[in-house]
Structure formats: structure tokens, C-alpha cells
Coordinates of C-alpha atoms and ligand atoms in Angstrom, one line a residue:
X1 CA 0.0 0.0 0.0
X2 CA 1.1 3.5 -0.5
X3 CA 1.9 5.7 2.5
X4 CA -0.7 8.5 2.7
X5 CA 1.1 11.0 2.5
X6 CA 1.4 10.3 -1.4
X7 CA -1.8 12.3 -1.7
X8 CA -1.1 15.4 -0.3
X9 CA -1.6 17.1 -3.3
X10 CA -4.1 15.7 -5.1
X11 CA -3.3 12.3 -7.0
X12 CA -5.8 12.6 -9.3
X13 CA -4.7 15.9 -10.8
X14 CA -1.1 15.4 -10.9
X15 CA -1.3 11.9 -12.7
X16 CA -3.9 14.0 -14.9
X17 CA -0.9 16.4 -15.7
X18 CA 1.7 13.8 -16.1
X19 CA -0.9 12.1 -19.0
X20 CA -1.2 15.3 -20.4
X21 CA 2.6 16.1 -20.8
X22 CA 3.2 12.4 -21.8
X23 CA 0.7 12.7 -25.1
X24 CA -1.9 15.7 -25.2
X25 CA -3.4 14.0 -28.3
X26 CA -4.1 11.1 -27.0
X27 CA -8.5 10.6 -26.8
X28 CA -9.9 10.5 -23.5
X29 CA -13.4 10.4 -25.0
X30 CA -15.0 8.9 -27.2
X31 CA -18.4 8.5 -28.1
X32 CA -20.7 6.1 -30.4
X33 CA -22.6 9.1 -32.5
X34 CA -20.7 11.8 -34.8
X35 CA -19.8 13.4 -31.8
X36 CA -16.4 14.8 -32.1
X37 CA -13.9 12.9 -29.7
X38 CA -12.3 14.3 -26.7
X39 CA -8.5 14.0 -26.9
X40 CA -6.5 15.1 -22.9
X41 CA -5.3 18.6 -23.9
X42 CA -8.9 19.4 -24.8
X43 CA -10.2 17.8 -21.4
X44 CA -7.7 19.7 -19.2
X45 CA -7.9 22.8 -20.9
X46 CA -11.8 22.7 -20.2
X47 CA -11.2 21.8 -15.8
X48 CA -8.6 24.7 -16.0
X49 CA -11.1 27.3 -17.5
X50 CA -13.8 25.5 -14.8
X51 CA -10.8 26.1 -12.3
X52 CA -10.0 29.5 -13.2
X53 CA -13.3 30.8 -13.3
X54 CA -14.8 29.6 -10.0
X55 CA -11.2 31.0 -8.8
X56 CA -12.3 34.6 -10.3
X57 CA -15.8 34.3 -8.6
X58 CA -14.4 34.3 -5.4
X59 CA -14.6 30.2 -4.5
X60 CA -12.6 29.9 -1.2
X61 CA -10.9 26.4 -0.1
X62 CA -14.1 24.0 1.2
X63 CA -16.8 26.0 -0.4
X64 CA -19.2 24.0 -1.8
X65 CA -19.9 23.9 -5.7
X66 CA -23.5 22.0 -6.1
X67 CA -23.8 20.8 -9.5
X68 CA -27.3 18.8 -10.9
X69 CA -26.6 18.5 -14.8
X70 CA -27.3 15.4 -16.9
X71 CA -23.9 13.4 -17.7
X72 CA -21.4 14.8 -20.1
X73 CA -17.6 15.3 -20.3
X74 CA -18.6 18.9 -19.1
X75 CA -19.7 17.4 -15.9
X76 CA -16.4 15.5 -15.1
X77 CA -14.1 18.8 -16.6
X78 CA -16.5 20.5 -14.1
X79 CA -16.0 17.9 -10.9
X80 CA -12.0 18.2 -11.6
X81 CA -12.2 22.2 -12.0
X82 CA -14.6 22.5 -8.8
X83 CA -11.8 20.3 -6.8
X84 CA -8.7 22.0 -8.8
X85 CA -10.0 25.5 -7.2
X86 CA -10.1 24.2 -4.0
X87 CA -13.8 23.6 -3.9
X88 CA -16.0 20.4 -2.5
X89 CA -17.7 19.1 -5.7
X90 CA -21.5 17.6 -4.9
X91 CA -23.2 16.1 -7.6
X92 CA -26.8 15.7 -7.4
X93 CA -29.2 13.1 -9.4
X94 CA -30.5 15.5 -12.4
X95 CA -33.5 13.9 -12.1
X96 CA -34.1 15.0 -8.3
X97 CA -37.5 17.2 -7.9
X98 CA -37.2 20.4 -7.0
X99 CA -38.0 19.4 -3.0
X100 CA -35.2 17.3 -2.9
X101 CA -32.6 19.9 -4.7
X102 CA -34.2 22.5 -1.8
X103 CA -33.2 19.7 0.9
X104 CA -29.3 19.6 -0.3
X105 CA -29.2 22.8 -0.8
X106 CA -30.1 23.8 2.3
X107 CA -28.0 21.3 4.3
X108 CA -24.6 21.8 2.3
X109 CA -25.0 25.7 2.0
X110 CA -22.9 25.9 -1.2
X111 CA -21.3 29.3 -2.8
X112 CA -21.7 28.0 -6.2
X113 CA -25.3 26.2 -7.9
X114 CA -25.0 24.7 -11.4
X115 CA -28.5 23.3 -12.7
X116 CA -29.7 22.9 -16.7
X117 CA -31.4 25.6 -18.5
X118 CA -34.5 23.9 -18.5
X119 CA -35.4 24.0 -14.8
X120 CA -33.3 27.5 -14.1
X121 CA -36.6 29.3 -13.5
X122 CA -37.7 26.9 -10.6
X123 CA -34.3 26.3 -9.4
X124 CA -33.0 29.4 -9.3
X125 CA -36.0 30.3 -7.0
X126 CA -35.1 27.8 -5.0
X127 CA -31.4 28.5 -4.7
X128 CA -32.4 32.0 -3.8
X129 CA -34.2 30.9 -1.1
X130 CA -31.2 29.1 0.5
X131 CA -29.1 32.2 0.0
X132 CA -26.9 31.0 -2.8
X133 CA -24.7 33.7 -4.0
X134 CA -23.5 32.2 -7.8
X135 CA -26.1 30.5 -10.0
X136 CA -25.4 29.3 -13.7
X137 CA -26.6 26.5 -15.9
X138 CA -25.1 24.2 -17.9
X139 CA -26.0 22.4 -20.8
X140 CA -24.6 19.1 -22.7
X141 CA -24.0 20.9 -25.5
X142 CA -21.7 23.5 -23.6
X143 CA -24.9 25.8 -24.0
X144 CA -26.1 28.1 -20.6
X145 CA -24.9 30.7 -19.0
X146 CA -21.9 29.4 -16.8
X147 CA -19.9 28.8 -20.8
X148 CA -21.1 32.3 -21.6
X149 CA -19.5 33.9 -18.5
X150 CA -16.4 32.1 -18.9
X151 CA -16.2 33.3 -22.4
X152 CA -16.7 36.8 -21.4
X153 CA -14.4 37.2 -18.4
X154 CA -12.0 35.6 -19.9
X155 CA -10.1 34.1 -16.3
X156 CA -6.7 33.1 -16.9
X157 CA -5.6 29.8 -15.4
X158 CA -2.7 30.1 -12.8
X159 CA -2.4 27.5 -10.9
X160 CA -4.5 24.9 -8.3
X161 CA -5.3 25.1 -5.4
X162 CA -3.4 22.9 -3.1
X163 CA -5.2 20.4 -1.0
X164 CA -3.9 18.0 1.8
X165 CA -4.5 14.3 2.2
X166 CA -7.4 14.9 4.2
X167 CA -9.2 18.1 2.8
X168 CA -12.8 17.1 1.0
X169 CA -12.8 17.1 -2.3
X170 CA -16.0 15.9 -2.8
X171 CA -19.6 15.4 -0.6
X172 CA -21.9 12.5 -1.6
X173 CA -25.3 12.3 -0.2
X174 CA -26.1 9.0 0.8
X175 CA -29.8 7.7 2.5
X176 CA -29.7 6.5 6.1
X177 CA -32.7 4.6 8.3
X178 CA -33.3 7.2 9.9
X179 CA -33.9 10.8 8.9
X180 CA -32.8 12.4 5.7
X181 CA -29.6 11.8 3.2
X182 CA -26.8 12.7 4.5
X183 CA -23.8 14.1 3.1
X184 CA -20.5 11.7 3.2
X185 CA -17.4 13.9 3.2
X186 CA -14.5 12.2 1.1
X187 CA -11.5 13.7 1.5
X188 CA -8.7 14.0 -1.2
X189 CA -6.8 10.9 0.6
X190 CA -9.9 8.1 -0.2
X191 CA -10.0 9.3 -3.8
X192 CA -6.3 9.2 -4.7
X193 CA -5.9 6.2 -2.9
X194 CA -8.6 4.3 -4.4
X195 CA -8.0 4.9 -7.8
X196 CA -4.2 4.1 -7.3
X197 CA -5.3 0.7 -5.6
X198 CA -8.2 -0.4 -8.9
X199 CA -5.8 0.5 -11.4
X200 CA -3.4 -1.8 -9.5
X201 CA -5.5 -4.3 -9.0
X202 CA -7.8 -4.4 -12.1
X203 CA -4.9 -3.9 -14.2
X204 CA -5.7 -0.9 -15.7
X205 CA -3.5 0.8 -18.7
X206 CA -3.4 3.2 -20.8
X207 CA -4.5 0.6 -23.7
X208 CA -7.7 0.0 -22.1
X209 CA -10.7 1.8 -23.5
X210 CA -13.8 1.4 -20.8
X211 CA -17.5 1.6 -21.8
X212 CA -18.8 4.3 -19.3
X213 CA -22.5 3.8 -19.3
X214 CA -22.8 4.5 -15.4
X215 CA -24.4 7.6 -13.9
X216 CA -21.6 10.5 -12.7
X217 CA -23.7 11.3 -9.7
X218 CA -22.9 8.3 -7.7
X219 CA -19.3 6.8 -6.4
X220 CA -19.8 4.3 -8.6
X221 CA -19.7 5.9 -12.1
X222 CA -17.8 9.2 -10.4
X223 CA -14.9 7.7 -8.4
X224 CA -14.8 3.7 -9.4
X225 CA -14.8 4.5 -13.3
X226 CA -14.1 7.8 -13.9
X227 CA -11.1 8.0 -11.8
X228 CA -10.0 4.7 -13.1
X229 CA -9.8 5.4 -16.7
X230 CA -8.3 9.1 -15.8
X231 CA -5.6 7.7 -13.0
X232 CA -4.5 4.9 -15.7
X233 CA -5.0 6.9 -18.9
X234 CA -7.3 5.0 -20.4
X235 CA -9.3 5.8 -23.0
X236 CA -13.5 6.2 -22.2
X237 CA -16.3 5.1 -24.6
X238 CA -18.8 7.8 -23.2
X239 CA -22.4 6.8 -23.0
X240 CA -25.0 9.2 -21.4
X241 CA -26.9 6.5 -19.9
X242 CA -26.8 2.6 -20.3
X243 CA -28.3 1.3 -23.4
X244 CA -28.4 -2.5 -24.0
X245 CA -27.7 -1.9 -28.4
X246 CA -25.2 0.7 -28.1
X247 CA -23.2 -1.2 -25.2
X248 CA -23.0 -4.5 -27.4
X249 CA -22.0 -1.9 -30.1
X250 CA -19.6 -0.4 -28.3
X251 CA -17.9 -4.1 -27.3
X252 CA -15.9 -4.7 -30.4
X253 CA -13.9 -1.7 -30.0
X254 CA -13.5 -1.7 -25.7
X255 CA -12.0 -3.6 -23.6
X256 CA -13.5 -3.3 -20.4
X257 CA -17.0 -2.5 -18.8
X258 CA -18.1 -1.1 -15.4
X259 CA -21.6 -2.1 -14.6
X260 CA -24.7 -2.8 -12.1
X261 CA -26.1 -6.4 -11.8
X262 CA -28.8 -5.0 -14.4
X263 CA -26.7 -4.1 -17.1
X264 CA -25.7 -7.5 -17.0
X265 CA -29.2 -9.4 -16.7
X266 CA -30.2 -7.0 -19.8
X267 CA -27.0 -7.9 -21.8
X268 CA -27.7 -11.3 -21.3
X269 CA -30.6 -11.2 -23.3
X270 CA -28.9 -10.0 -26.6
X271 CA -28.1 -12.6 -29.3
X272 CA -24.8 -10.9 -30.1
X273 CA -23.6 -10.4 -26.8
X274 CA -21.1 -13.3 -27.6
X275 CA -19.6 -12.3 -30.8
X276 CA -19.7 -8.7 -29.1
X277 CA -17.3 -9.6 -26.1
X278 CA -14.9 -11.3 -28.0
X279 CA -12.2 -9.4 -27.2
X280 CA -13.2 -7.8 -24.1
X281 CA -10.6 -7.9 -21.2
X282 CA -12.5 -7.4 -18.2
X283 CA -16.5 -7.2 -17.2
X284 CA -16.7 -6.0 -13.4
X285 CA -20.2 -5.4 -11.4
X286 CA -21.1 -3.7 -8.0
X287 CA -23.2 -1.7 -6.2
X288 CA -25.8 -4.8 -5.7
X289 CA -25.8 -8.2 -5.1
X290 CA -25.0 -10.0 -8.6
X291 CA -26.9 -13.3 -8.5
X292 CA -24.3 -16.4 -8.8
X293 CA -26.7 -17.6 -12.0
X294 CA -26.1 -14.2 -13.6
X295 CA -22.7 -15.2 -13.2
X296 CA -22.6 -18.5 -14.6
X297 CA -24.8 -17.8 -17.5
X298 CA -22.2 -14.7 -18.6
X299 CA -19.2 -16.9 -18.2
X300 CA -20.9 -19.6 -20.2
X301 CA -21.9 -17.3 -22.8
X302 CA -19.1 -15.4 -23.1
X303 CA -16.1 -17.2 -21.6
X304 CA -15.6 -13.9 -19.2
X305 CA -15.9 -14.7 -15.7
X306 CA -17.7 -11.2 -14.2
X307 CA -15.2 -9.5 -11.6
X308 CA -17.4 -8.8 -8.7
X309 CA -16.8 -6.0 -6.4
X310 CA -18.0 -4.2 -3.3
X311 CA -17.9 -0.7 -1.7
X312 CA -20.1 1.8 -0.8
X313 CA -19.9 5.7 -0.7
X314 CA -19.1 6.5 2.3
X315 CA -15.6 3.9 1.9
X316 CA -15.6 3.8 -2.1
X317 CA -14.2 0.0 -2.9
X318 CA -13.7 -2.1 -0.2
X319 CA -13.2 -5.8 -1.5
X320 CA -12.6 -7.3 -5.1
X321 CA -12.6 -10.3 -6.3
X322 CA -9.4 -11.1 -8.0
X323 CA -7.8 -10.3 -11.3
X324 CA -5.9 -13.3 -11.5
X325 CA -7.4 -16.1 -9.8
X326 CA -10.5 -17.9 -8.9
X327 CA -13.4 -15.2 -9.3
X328 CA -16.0 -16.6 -7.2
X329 CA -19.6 -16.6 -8.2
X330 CA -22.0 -15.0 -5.4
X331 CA -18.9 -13.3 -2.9
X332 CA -17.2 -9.7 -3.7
X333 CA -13.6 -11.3 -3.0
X334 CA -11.2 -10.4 -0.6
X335 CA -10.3 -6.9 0.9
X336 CA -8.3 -4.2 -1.7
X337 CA -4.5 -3.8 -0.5
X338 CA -4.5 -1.2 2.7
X339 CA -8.0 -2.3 3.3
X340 CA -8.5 -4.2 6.8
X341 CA -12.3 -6.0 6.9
X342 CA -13.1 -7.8 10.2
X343 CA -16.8 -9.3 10.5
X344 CA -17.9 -8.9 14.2
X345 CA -20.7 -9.9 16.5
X346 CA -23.4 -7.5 17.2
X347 CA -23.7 -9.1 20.8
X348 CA -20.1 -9.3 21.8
X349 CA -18.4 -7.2 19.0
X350 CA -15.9 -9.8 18.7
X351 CA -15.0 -11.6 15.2
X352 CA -17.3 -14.2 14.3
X353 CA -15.8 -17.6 13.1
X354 CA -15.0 -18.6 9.5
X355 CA -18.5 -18.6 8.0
X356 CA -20.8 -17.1 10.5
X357 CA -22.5 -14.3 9.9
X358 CA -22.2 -10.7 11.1
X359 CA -21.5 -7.0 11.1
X360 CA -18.9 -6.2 7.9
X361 CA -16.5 -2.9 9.3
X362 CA -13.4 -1.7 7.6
X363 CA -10.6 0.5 8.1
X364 CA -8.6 2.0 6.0
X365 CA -6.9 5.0 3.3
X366 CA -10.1 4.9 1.1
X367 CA -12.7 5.7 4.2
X368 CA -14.8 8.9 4.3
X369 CA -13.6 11.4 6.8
X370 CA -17.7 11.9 8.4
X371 CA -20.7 13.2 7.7
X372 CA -21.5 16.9 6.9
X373 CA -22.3 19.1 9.7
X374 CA -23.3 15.7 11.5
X375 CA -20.8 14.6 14.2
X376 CA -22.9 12.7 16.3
X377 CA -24.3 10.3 13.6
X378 CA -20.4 10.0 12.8
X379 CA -19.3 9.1 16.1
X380 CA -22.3 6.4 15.8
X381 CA -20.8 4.9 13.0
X382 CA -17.3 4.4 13.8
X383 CA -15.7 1.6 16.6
X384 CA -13.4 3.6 19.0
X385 CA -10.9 2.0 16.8
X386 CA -11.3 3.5 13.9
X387 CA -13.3 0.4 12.0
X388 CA -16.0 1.9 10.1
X389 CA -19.2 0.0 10.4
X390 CA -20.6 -0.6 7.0
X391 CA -24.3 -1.6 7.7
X392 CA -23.4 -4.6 5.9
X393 CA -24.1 -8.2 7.1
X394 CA -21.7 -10.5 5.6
X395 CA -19.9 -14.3 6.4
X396 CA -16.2 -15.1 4.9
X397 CA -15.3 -18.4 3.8
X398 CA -12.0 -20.4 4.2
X399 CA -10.2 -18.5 1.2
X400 CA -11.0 -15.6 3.0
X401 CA -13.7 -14.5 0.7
X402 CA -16.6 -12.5 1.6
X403 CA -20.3 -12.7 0.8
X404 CA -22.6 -9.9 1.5
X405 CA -25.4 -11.6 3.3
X406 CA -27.9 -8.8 4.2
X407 CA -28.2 -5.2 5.1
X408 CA -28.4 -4.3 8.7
X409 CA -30.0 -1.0 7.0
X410 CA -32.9 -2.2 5.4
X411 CA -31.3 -0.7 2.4
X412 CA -33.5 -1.6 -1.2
X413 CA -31.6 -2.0 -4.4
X414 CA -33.6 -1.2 -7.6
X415 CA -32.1 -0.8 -10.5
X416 CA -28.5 -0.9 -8.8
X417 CA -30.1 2.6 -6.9
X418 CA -30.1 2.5 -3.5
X419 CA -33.9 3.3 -1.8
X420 CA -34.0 4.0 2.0
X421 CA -37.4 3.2 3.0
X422 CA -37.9 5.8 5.7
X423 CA -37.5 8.3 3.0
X424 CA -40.7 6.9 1.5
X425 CA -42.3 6.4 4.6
X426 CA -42.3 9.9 6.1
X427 CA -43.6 10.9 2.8
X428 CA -45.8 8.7 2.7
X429 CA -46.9 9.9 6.3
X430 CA -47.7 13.1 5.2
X431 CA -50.7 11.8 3.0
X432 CA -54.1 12.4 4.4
X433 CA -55.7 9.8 5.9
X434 CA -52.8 7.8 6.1
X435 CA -51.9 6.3 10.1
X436 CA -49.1 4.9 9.5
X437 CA -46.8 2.9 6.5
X438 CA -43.9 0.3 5.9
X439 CA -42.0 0.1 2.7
X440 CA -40.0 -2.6 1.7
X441 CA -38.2 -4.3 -1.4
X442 CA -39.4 -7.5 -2.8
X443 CA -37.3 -9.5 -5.6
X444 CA -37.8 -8.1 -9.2
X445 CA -36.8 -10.1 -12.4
X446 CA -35.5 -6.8 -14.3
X447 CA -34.3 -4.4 -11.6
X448 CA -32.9 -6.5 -8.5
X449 CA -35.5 -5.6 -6.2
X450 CA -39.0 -3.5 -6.4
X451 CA -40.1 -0.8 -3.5
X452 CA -44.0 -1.8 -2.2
X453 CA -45.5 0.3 0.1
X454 CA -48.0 -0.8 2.7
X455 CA -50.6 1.9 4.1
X456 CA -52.7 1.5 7.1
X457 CA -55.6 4.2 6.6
X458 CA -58.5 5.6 8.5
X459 CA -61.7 3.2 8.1
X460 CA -63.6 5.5 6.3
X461 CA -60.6 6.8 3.5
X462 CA -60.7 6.8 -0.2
X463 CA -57.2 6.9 -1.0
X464 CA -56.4 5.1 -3.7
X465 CA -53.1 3.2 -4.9
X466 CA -52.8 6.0 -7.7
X467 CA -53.2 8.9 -5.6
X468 CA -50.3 7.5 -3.6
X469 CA -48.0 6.7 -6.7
X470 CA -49.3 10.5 -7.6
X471 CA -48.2 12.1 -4.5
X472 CA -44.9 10.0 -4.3
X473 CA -44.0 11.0 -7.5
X474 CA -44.2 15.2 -6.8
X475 CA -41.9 14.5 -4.0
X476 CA -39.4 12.4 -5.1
X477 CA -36.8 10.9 -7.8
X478 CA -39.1 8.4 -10.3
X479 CA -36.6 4.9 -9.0
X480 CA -38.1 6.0 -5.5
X481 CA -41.9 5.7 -6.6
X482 CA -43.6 2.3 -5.6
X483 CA -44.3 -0.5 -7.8
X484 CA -47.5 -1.8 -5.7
X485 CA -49.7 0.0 -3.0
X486 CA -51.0 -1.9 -0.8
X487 CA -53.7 -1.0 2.2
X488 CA -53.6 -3.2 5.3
X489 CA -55.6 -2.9 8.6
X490 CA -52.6 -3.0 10.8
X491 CA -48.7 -3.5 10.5
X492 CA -47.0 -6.9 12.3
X493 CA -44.8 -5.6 15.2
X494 CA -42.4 -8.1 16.9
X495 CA -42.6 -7.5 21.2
X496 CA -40.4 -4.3 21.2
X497 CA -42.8 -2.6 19.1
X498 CA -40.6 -2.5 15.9
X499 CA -42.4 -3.4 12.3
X500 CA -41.7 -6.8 11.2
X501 CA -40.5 -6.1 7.8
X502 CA -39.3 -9.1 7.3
X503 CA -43.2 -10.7 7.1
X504 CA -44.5 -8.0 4.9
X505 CA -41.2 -8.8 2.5
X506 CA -42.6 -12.8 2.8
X507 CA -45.9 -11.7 1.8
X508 CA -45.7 -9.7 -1.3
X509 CA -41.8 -11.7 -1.9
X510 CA -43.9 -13.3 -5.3
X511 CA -45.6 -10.0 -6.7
X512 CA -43.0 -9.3 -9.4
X513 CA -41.1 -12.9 -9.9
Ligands
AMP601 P1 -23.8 3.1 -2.1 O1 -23.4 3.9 -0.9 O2 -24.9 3.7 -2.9 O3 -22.6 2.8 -3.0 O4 -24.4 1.7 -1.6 C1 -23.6 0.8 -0.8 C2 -24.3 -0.4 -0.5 O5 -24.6 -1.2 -1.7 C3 -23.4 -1.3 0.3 O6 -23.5 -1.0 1.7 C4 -24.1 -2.7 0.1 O7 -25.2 -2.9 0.8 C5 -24.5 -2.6 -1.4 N1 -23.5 -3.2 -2.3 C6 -22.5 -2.6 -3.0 N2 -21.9 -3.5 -3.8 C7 -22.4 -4.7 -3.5 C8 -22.2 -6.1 -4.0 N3 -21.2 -6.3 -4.9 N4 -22.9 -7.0 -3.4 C9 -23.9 -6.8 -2.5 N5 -24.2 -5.5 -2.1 C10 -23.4 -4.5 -2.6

């Protein structure tokens, strides 16, 4: 492992500028229409202007720059300029309503608010309200008023700002059981560190050209492949969203794809998928459970066993299955170099034995430093030690290899998105009528797992399934919204009170499979 102190001023943007000076030509992206490619002059050219600019405007070290545009290069030149000036980059979901961009926008309290043109009227009112000095938009096709401004001020790029190991660079919100998202502080170390460690591991060069079809709000497409590809110099085959036709398209001509369990069970289902990975290197999936079938149907199909991997983003990756090596079907591997897992006890905190299960914690370079202006939920979530406790409940075999078993959180995964269910339920709560509601995740053939909500209601109440799918849907992102309604006369409670949500998931477990 790599002493820390390797990353005092940011890895990811002095590897950027050693790429840069090695071949400025070189194409960083590319992209499956007529769209003109992306070579690494153009690429850093466009973070310094980003840089310069937010430099001009006043941006201090650890101000926040909130940024919800859909995925382009211009979003990643943006998340390397916001960091290169010094700034904490937080990328929101472009598809978050209006409610939920008020929420993070009032918690993080950001100097700097980039939205798309088409919801500046709304947003803007919004960011007003939360006393947001500097407000631009950004389009895909460089379009909106934060290019126009750079254009006219013409800020000449100096120089970065310079950030220690543990300054943030960026703030990720992520869901919790209780209350609402919270924002996961990850500091300069955990990003340079990380990306050092994949491209190690994962064996990541300059040759490789990775399909990118994951979302750039998310640690998964922001930090895992993004960082990857620019850490190693690879090449990146830029999709704006995942797309069954264009990824076997894209095949021939890549070598390796980052995915969710669902881009997998979809791929499965083309007829050229085989002929299509022919000369693929390497197919990895996180972020959700990949079934062990899924697994053995890709390898028979295409010869590729699927590299399965696990993190989360408060600790980015944590284990991987190996490069070389047996890749087993149904566990996320062993622990990335630096990484210490231990699997403990809830009753005695101690580690369990081989093949028991219990509570997954970690320690180690790529952890988060806390949560945003939230100490005590912090504190809750760290050992005295320093093991993080990952929510996680997982068993390791006798090659040391860990399967995730369950979530301690109650976490749902649809879609390879993660779904807090008290975030449904207290809106949910706020329906009329409504006494009280449990929402869980039942198995779903396309997206992993499908949220159901459950409604007790006063005797006497019309509410119907749609005007709950209705409401739902004003208040928060469309993967959020659930798939079945249903209305029951009281909830099953175990003797302390709590929900049983482990009988509700039994009952409706058959709805979508
Ligand atoms: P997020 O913070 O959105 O990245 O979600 C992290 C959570 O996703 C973890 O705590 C796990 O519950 C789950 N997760 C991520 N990767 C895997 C995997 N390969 N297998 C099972 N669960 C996973």
C-alpha cells in the first residue's frame, strides 16, 4: 500500500498532468454518434477554465460547488475544476425534484449552484431561497450561462489550489434509516488512494478503452470508473446513460465494462452479446448483489468470468474479487490492498468464526472522513478503533472470501439505486388519511428488487393506490416511486414494538417474480 502522505496534493490531478505532458493528443473520449472525440489537452484545458473561473468568482478552499446536470464530459471537466479550485464538488441526481434539490441545498449551503437551463426558472428560485450567492446553468452541448461567462471574463488559469491528504474534495449524499440523506465527506486521501489501488489491481493501462455507461452522480460511475480510466490513462467510450444496443455496439472496439447487476441481466438477453465480447478484457459489477446464476450464464456465454466487487460511498471500494485467480460466483472477494475488513458480532463485538454471519467494518486509506455538519451520527458509525461500520451483514469463507449476506440497513436496491425506505415512509406519512406505512423491497426479475409500500388508513378513507403513486412522485426521484400500493388494517410488530419487515417482505416476496 502507498503511505498517505502520497496524496497530499491531489493524486488525481497530478497523474492527470503527467498524462497530459506524456501525449496531449491522446483521446480520452469517445463517443458512439458523430460526436467529435475528446482528446487530454482538450479535457484539461476545459477543468482549468472551470478552475480559473470559479477561482475569479471568489470560491474559497471547502466552499461548496453543487452541481445537478445530466452526464457529459462537461460534468467530469466541471467535478475536476470545482476540486482543482479548492472547492467540495456535490453532484446531485439531475433527475431530483425540486424538494429534494431544496433539501441539499439547504444542508450543504454551497457558494456555487450549477442546474440545466431547462429548470433554471424553478431552481434558481429555490437556490435564492437558500441564499446561494452564484447561480449558472449548464448544458450538454456547452450551451447556458456558466460557458457564456467564462467566455466573457476571460479568467486566466494560474495555478490549483493545493489540498492536503485529508481536505474534501468531494460530498456524496447518501440515504440512512433514519432521517434524511446525509452528506458523506471524502476527502482527497480516499480518492487518490482508491483509484491508485483499482488500477493496480484491475490492471488498468493506458491501452484500455472502458465503456462508461454509469451515472456521474454516484461513487460508482464518479470515483470507481471515472477516476480509473483518468488515474490509468485509459481511453473512455462515453455513454450518457446505459443502453443494451449501443453497449454490445460499443464491445468490439473496448476492452473493459463497469456495470450494475442489471446491465448484465439486460446484456444477457442480446443474441450478439457473444460475438460482441470477443475481445473484451474485463466485465466488473457492484453496487448490488449479482446473482451467482447471472454469473454463470455470462461466463458460459461469453467465456468472461464477471469480476465482482463491493464498496459503498461512504468507503468507495472495499473488497474485489481477484484479477488473477479464482473469481468466485456469489462473494465480492477479498479486501483491496490497505483495506483491513473484520466481521464482528453485534452481541459481543468480537469476530465471528469462518463462516458465520455478522456485522462487515473496515478500516482504512479509502474511508470517508464523516458526515456533513453531523458529528454525532459520525461518532455512531465508527468503533473507537477507527473500523467503520458498514451496515453490511456478511460471512467469509476459508479462502478468506466475503459474501454480502444482508443489510443491517434495510437498504432496497432497484435498479443498482439504493432506496432508503424511511425516506418513502415519512412521505408517505404526510398523506391524508394515512396512520401509518412500511415500505420494503421484494425480488424483481428486471431491476434486482422492487419498492412496495404498505398503508394503514383511516376506516372510512378513499385513497387510492394512484393517488399514492401520484403524490410519491411530486416528491421524489421516479426509481423512488412504488411498484404496488397496498392497504392493510394494521402493521406486524415483533414484542419491542418494531415493524416486522421481514413478514411484509414474505408476503408480497412473489408479486414481481
Ligand atoms: P452506495 O453507498 O450507494 O454505494 O451503496 C452501498 C451499498 O450497496 C453497500 O453498503 C451494500 O449494501 C451494497 N453493495 C454494493 N456492492 C455490492 C455487492 N457487490 N454485493 C452486494 N451488495 C453490494
Amino acid at each position: 500500500m502507498q503511505s498517505s502522505s502520497s496524496y497530499s496534493t491531489n493524486a488525481l490531478i497530478s497523474l492527470l498532468a503527467s498524462h497530459l505532458a506524456d501525449s496531449p493528443d491522446k483521446i480520452l473520449f469517445r463517443f458512439l454518434d458523430d460526436e467529435m472525440p475528446i482528446t487530454r489537452q482538450d479535457f484539461f484545458s476545459e477543468c482549468e477554465k472551470f478552475c480559473a473561473f470559479f477561482q475569479e468568482i471568489g470560491v474559497q478552499p471547502d466552499d461548496r460547488i453543487v452541481v445537478q446536470t445530466p452526464k457529459s464530459s462537461k460534468s467530469l471537466s466541471l467535478y475536476i475544476g470545482a476540486i482543482m479550485a479548492g472547492g467540495i464538488y456535490i453532484p446531485l441526481n439531475p433527475d431530483f425534484t425540486d424538494a429534494e434539490v431544496s433539501y441539499y441545498l439547504n444542508d450543504s449551503q454551497p457558494s456555487v449552484f450549477i442546474c440545466m437551463s431547462e429548470r433554471k426558472e424553478s431552481l434558481f428560485k429555490i437556490a435564492a431561497e437558500s441564499n446561494v450567492p452564484n447561480l449558472y446553468t449548464l448544458g450538454i452541448d456547452n450551451s447556458g450561462t456558466l460557458p457564456q461567462e467564462i467566455r466573457t471574463t476571460n479568467a486566466i488559469f494560474i495555478q490549483e489550489v493545493a489540498r492536503q491528504d485529508e481536505d474534501i474534495a468531494a460530498i456524496l449524499y447518501t440515504s440512512g434509516t433514519t432521517g434524511r440523506p446525509k452528506g458523506a465527506m471524502i476527502p482527497h486521501r480516499a480518492l487518490g488512494s482508491n483509484a491508485i489501488t483499482l488500477c493496480a489491481e484491475w490492471q488498468y493501462t493506458e491501452q484500455d478503452v472502458l465503456i462508461h455507461a454509469l451515472p456521474v452522480f454516484h461513487t460508482h460511475g464518479l470515483f470507481v470508473a471515472t477516476n480509473v480510466a483518468l488515474v490509468s490513462g485509459a481511453e473512455m467510450l462515453f455513454m450518457d446513460k446505459f443502453d443494451v444496443d449501443k453497449t454490445i455496439q460499443a464491445m468490439p472496439n473496448a476492452t473493459a465494462l463497469m456495470g450494475v447487476p442489471t446491465f448484465y441481466t439486460r446484456l444477457l438477453q442480446h443474441p450478439a452479446l457473444a460475438t460482441a465480447a470477443e475481445k473484451m478484457r474485463l466485465f466488473i459489477s457492484g453496487s448490488a448483489p449479482l446473482l451467482a446464476q447471472t454469473h454463470e450464464e455470462w461466463t458460459q456465454k461469453t467465456g468472461h468470468a464477471i469480476l465482482e466487487r463491493y464498496g459503498m460511498t461512504e468507503a468507495n471500494m472495499i473488497t474485489s474479487n481477484p484479477y488473477f485467480g479464482n473469481r468466485k460466483a456469489g462473494t465480492v472477494g477479498i479486501p483491496l490492498a490497505g483495506i483491513s475488513v473484520r466481521i464482528t458480532s453485534e452481541e459481543s463485538l468480537q469476530e465471528v468464526a469462518e463462516g458465520q454471519v455478522g456485522s462487515l467494518e473496515l478500516k482504512g486509506p479509502n474511508l470517508f472522513t464523516g458526515y456533513w455538519q453531523n458529528p454525532e451520527k459520525t461518532a455512531a458509525e465508527f468503533r473507537a478503533d477507527g473500523y467503520f461500520i458498514s451496515g453490511d451483514l456478511a460471512c467469509q469463507d476459508e479462502d478468506g472470501y466475503i459474501s454480502i449476506v444482508g443489510r443491517e440497513k434495510d437498504l432496497i436496491i432497484s435498479g443498482g439505486f439504493n432506496i432508503y425506505p424511511k425516506e418513502i415512509e415519512s412521505i408517505l406519512d404526510e398523506l391524508p388519511d394515512v396512520i401509518e406505512s412500511a415500505v420494503v423491497g421484494v425480488p424483481h426479475a428486471d431491476f434486482g428488487e422492487a419498492v412496495v409500500a404498505i398503508l394503514i388508513i383511516e376506516e372510512k378513507s378513499t385513497l387510492k393506490q394512484s393517488d399514492v403513486i401520484d403524490y410519491v412522485s411530486s416528491q421524489l426521484v421516479n426509481y423512488k416511486r412504488p411498484k404496488h400500493v397496498a392497504f392493510l388494517t394494521s402493521l406486524p410488530r415483533n414484542s419491542m414494538g418494531k415493524v416486522q419487515k421481514n413478514i411484509l417482505r414474505e408476503q408480497y416476496n412473489s408479486l414481481f417474480s
